[in-house]
Amino acid sequence: MSDQLRPRASLRTAVVWEVLKDALERRVKATGREALDVLDTGGGTGNFAVPVARLGHQVTVVDPSPNALFALERRADEAGVADRVRGVQGDVLGLFEVADRAGYDAVLCHGVLEYVDDPAEGVRNAVDALRPSGALSLLCAGLGGAVLARALAGHFAEARQALTDPAGRWGDGDPVPRRFTAGQLTGLVDAAGLEVGSVHGVRVFADLVPGVLVDTEPGAMEELLRLEAAVAELPAFHSVATQLHVLGEKRA
């Protein structure tokens, strides 16, 4: 696959992008339309929106940050897809003030639920924005990855705090307001009326491997990407992933 048609093949996006691209291809076949309507909640500067638009789809990005939306507009213009990307200011809890209900073939909700007051409502809104049989791509911070990272850094009390805290936070200095287990995320998706299609662990090893090793060892980046792809679907590794990705399909 050409790099032009996906986000940079990096440790942060590669697994999610492959799953998302496959889901969009299935929706194209199911609907018979080459251009889908895609909603990206919290899409920011367009890390996924612009590559999705490059595939030929129409993308609406909803984000609360005017600065991010300005950067999105510039990025889309530079990529030659300004006519297929629209940015509007808003958030997932007030989604239908700026987006259409039941108006999209796919909804992306990446890095959003960690920051909203009511994650269940956020998922319900994302699902309500889908057309029948539409697909939801949900990406959130994983609890186990944070526990493992704090422990390996020697912060054992903080690791235990994250493990027992209802929100999965390791302390007052934790920049992430909330983390999830795979079971919590699939529960939210199921309760909102979606069939869970797949669950992937993202950045299982990437945040634990010294950057200097990846940057200097020939072929290390490629091999680490292959390893991440190999373990992403294995449930045993979901419990230590930095992020969790759930793909769901709306029940007809």
CSV table of C-alpha atoms in Angstrom, one decimal:
chain,number,residue,atom,x,y,z
A,1,MET,CA,0.0,0.0,0.0
A,2,SER,CA,1.3,3.4,-0.9
A,3,ASP,CA,2.2,5.7,2.0
A,4,GLN,CA,0.2,8.4,0.2
A,5,LEU,CA,-2.9,6.4,1.0
A,6,ARG,CA,-2.4,6.0,4.8
A,7,PRO,CA,-0.9,7.8,7.7
A,8,ARG,CA,2.8,7.5,8.2
A,9,ALA,CA,3.5,3.8,8.7
A,10,SER,CA,4.4,4.4,12.3
A,11,LEU,CA,4.1,2.5,15.5
A,12,ARG,CA,1.2,4.7,16.6
A,13,THR,CA,-1.0,4.4,13.6
A,14,ALA,CA,-0.1,1.3,11.5
A,15,VAL,CA,-2.3,-1.3,13.2
A,16,VAL,CA,-5.4,1.0,13.5
A,17,TRP,CA,-5.0,2.2,9.9
A,18,GLU,CA,-5.0,-1.3,8.4
A,19,VAL,CA,-8.1,-2.3,10.4
A,20,LEU,CA,-9.9,1.0,9.5
A,21,LYS,CA,-9.0,0.7,5.8
A,22,ASP,CA,-10.3,-2.8,5.6
A,23,ALA,CA,-13.5,-1.7,7.3
A,24,LEU,CA,-14.0,1.1,4.8
A,25,GLU,CA,-13.4,-1.3,1.9
A,26,ARG,CA,-16.1,-3.6,3.3
A,27,ARG,CA,-18.5,-0.7,3.6
A,28,VAL,CA,-17.8,0.4,0.0
A,29,LYS,CA,-18.7,-3.2,-1.2
A,30,ALA,CA,-21.8,-3.4,1.0
A,31,THR,CA,-23.2,0.0,-0.1
A,32,GLY,CA,-22.1,-0.1,-3.7
A,33,ARG,CA,-20.8,3.5,-3.3
A,34,GLU,CA,-17.2,4.3,-3.8
A,35,ALA,CA,-17.4,7.5,-1.7
A,36,LEU,CA,-18.5,7.0,1.8
A,37,ASP,CA,-19.6,9.7,4.3
A,38,VAL,CA,-17.2,9.5,7.3
A,39,LEU,CA,-17.4,11.3,10.6
A,40,ASP,CA,-14.2,11.8,12.6
A,41,THR,CA,-15.0,13.0,16.2
A,42,GLY,CA,-12.0,14.5,17.9
A,43,GLY,CA,-10.2,14.3,14.6
A,44,GLY,CA,-7.9,17.2,15.4
A,45,THR,CA,-5.4,18.0,12.6
A,46,GLY,CA,-6.4,15.1,10.4
A,47,ASN,CA,-4.1,12.3,11.1
A,48,PHE,CA,-6.7,9.9,9.9
A,49,ALA,CA,-9.2,12.2,8.2
A,50,VAL,CA,-6.8,13.3,5.4
A,51,PRO,CA,-5.7,9.8,4.5
A,52,VAL,CA,-9.4,8.6,4.5
A,53,ALA,CA,-10.2,11.5,2.2
A,54,ARG,CA,-7.3,10.4,0.0
A,55,LEU,CA,-9.1,7.1,-0.5
A,56,GLY,CA,-12.0,9.2,-2.0
A,57,HIS,CA,-14.3,9.5,0.9
A,58,GLN,CA,-16.1,12.6,2.3
A,59,VAL,CA,-14.9,13.3,5.8
A,60,THR,CA,-16.4,15.6,8.4
A,61,VAL,CA,-14.1,16.3,11.4
A,62,VAL,CA,-15.6,17.5,14.7
A,63,ASP,CA,-13.1,18.9,17.1
A,64,PRO,CA,-13.3,21.5,20.0
A,65,SER,CA,-10.0,23.1,19.1
A,66,PRO,CA,-10.1,26.0,16.5
A,67,ASN,CA,-6.3,25.7,16.2
A,68,ALA,CA,-6.5,22.0,15.3
A,69,LEU,CA,-9.2,22.7,12.7
A,70,PHE,CA,-7.1,25.4,11.2
A,71,ALA,CA,-4.2,23.0,10.9
A,72,LEU,CA,-6.6,20.4,9.4
A,73,GLU,CA,-7.7,22.8,6.7
A,74,ARG,CA,-4.1,23.5,5.8
A,75,ARG,CA,-3.2,19.9,5.8
A,76,ALA,CA,-6.1,18.9,3.6
A,77,ASP,CA,-5.3,21.7,1.2
A,78,GLU,CA,-1.6,20.6,0.9
A,79,ALA,CA,-2.8,17.0,0.4
A,80,GLY,CA,-5.2,18.0,-2.4
A,81,VAL,CA,-8.3,16.8,-0.6
A,82,ALA,CA,-9.7,20.1,0.7
A,83,ASP,CA,-12.9,19.5,-1.2
A,84,ARG,CA,-13.4,16.2,0.7
A,85,VAL,CA,-12.6,17.4,4.2
A,86,ARG,CA,-14.9,19.6,6.3
A,87,GLY,CA,-14.0,20.7,9.8
A,88,VAL,CA,-16.5,21.9,12.4
A,89,GLN,CA,-16.1,23.0,16.0
A,90,GLY,CA,-17.8,20.8,18.5
A,91,ASP,CA,-17.5,17.6,20.6
A,92,VAL,CA,-19.0,14.1,20.8
A,93,LEU,CA,-21.3,15.0,23.7
A,94,GLY,CA,-22.9,17.8,21.7
A,95,LEU,CA,-22.4,15.9,18.4
A,96,PHE,CA,-25.8,16.6,16.8
A,97,GLU,CA,-25.5,20.3,17.2
A,98,VAL,CA,-23.0,20.1,14.3
A,99,ALA,CA,-23.4,16.7,12.7
A,100,ASP,CA,-26.2,14.7,11.2
A,101,ARG,CA,-27.9,11.9,13.1
A,102,ALA,CA,-27.8,8.6,11.1
A,103,GLY,CA,-25.9,10.3,8.4
A,104,TYR,CA,-22.5,8.5,8.2
A,105,ASP,CA,-21.2,5.1,6.9
A,106,ALA,CA,-18.4,5.1,9.4
A,107,VAL,CA,-17.5,7.1,12.6
A,108,LEU,CA,-14.0,7.4,14.0
A,109,CYS,CA,-13.8,8.1,17.8
A,110,HIS,CA,-10.1,8.1,18.5
A,111,GLY,CA,-8.6,9.5,21.8
A,112,VAL,CA,-12.0,11.0,22.8
A,113,LEU,CA,-13.5,8.9,25.5
A,114,GLU,CA,-10.6,9.4,27.9
A,115,TYR,CA,-11.5,13.1,28.1
A,116,VAL,CA,-15.4,13.2,28.2
A,117,ASP,CA,-17.5,13.3,31.4
A,118,ASP,CA,-19.7,10.4,30.2
A,119,PRO,CA,-18.0,7.9,27.9
A,120,ALA,CA,-21.2,5.9,27.5
A,121,GLU,CA,-23.0,8.9,26.1
A,122,GLY,CA,-20.1,9.5,23.8
A,123,VAL,CA,-20.3,6.0,22.4
A,124,ARG,CA,-24.1,6.3,22.1
A,125,ASN,CA,-23.8,9.5,20.1
A,126,ALA,CA,-21.2,8.0,17.8
A,127,VAL,CA,-23.5,5.0,17.2
A,128,ASP,CA,-26.5,7.3,16.6
A,129,ALA,CA,-24.6,9.1,13.9
A,130,LEU,CA,-24.2,5.8,12.0
A,131,ARG,CA,-26.4,4.6,9.2
A,132,PRO,CA,-27.7,1.0,9.4
A,133,SER,CA,-24.8,-1.4,9.4
A,134,GLY,CA,-22.3,1.5,9.7
A,135,ALA,CA,-18.9,0.9,11.3
A,136,LEU,CA,-17.4,2.5,14.4
A,137,SER,CA,-13.7,2.8,15.0
A,138,LEU,CA,-13.0,3.3,18.7
A,139,LEU,CA,-9.5,4.0,20.0
A,140,CYS,CA,-8.8,4.6,23.7
A,141,ALA,CA,-6.0,4.5,26.2
A,142,GLY,CA,-5.5,1.1,27.7
A,143,LEU,CA,-5.2,0.5,31.5
A,144,GLY,CA,-2.7,-2.3,31.4
A,145,GLY,CA,-0.1,-0.4,29.3
A,146,ALA,CA,0.0,2.4,31.9
A,147,VAL,CA,0.4,0.0,34.8
A,148,LEU,CA,3.2,-1.9,33.0
A,149,ALA,CA,5.0,1.4,32.0
A,150,ARG,CA,4.9,2.8,35.5
A,151,ALA,CA,6.2,-0.5,37.0
A,152,LEU,CA,9.1,-0.8,34.5
A,153,ALA,CA,10.0,2.8,35.3
A,154,GLY,CA,10.4,1.9,38.9
A,155,HIS,CA,7.2,3.7,40.0
A,156,PHE,CA,5.6,0.8,41.7
A,157,ALA,CA,3.2,2.7,43.9
A,158,GLU,CA,1.9,4.6,40.9
A,159,ALA,CA,1.5,1.3,39.0
A,160,ARG,CA,-0.6,-0.1,41.8
A,161,GLN,CA,-2.6,3.2,42.0
A,162,ALA,CA,-3.4,3.0,38.3
A,163,LEU,CA,-4.5,-0.6,38.7
A,164,THR,CA,-6.9,0.1,41.5
A,165,ASP,CA,-8.1,3.6,40.6
A,166,PRO,CA,-11.6,3.6,39.0
A,167,ALA,CA,-10.4,5.8,36.2
A,168,GLY,CA,-7.1,4.0,35.8
A,169,ARG,CA,-5.0,7.0,36.8
A,170,TRP,CA,-1.6,6.7,38.5
A,171,GLY,CA,-1.7,10.0,40.4
A,172,ASP,CA,-2.5,13.7,40.3
A,173,GLY,CA,0.2,14.3,37.7
A,174,ASP,CA,-1.3,11.8,35.3
A,175,PRO,CA,-2.1,13.6,32.0
A,176,VAL,CA,-4.8,11.1,31.0
A,177,PRO,CA,-8.1,11.5,32.8
A,178,ARG,CA,-9.4,8.0,32.1
A,179,ARG,CA,-8.2,4.6,30.8
A,180,PHE,CA,-10.1,1.4,29.8
A,181,THR,CA,-9.8,-2.3,29.7
A,182,ALA,CA,-10.8,-4.2,26.6
A,183,GLY,CA,-13.8,-5.5,28.5
A,184,GLN,CA,-15.0,-2.1,29.5
A,185,LEU,CA,-14.7,-0.9,25.9
A,186,THR,CA,-16.5,-3.8,24.4
A,187,GLY,CA,-19.2,-3.4,27.0
A,188,LEU,CA,-19.8,0.2,26.0
A,189,VAL,CA,-19.9,-0.8,22.3
A,190,ASP,CA,-22.4,-3.7,23.0
A,191,ALA,CA,-24.6,-1.6,25.2
A,192,ALA,CA,-24.8,1.1,22.5
A,193,GLY,CA,-26.2,-1.4,20.0
A,194,LEU,CA,-23.1,-2.5,18.0
A,195,GLU,CA,-21.8,-5.9,17.2
A,196,VAL,CA,-18.1,-6.1,18.2
A,197,GLY,CA,-16.2,-7.0,15.1
A,198,SER,CA,-12.6,-7.0,16.4
A,199,VAL,CA,-10.4,-5.8,19.3
A,200,HIS,CA,-6.8,-4.9,18.8
A,201,GLY,CA,-4.0,-4.0,21.2
A,202,VAL,CA,-2.0,-1.0,19.9
A,203,ARG,CA,1.6,-0.1,20.9
A,204,VAL,CA,2.0,-3.3,22.9
A,205,PHE,CA,5.8,-3.1,22.7
A,206,ALA,CA,6.5,0.2,21.0
A,207,ASP,CA,6.4,2.3,24.1
A,208,LEU,CA,8.7,-0.1,26.0
A,209,VAL,CA,11.5,-0.4,23.4
A,210,PRO,CA,14.3,2.2,23.6
A,211,GLY,CA,13.9,4.7,20.8
A,212,VAL,CA,17.6,4.6,20.0
A,213,LEU,CA,17.4,0.9,19.3
A,214,VAL,CA,14.6,1.4,16.8
A,215,ASP,CA,16.3,4.4,15.1
A,216,THR,CA,19.8,2.9,14.8
A,217,GLU,CA,19.4,-0.8,14.3
A,218,PRO,CA,18.9,-1.6,10.6
A,219,GLY,CA,15.4,-3.0,9.9
A,220,ALA,CA,14.3,-2.7,13.6
A,221,MET,CA,11.4,-0.4,12.8
A,222,GLU,CA,10.0,-2.7,10.2
A,223,GLU,CA,10.4,-5.8,12.4
A,224,LEU,CA,8.8,-4.0,15.3
A,225,LEU,CA,5.8,-3.0,13.1
A,226,ARG,CA,5.5,-6.7,12.1
A,227,LEU,CA,5.6,-7.8,15.7
A,228,GLU,CA,2.9,-5.2,16.7
A,229,ALA,CA,0.7,-6.5,13.8
A,230,ALA,CA,1.3,-10.1,14.9
A,231,VAL,CA,0.2,-9.6,18.5
A,232,ALA,CA,-2.5,-7.0,18.0
A,233,GLU,CA,-5.4,-9.4,17.8
A,234,LEU,CA,-4.2,-11.8,20.5
A,235,PRO,CA,-6.3,-11.3,23.7
A,236,ALA,CA,-3.3,-12.1,25.9
A,237,PHE,CA,-1.6,-8.9,24.8
A,238,HIS,CA,-4.6,-6.6,25.1
A,239,SER,CA,-4.0,-6.4,28.8
A,240,VAL,CA,-0.6,-4.7,28.3
A,241,ALA,CA,-1.3,-2.5,25.3
A,242,THR,CA,-0.9,1.3,25.5
A,243,GLN,CA,-4.0,1.7,23.5
A,244,LEU,CA,-7.0,-0.5,22.6
A,245,HIS,CA,-8.9,-0.4,19.3
A,246,VAL,CA,-12.4,-1.7,19.0
A,247,LEU,CA,-14.2,-2.0,15.6
A,248,GLY,CA,-18.0,-2.4,15.8
A,249,GLU,CA,-20.8,-2.6,13.3
A,250,LYS,CA,-24.2,-1.2,13.8
A,251,ARG,CA,-27.0,-3.8,14.1
A,252,ALA,CA,-29.4,-3.4,11.2
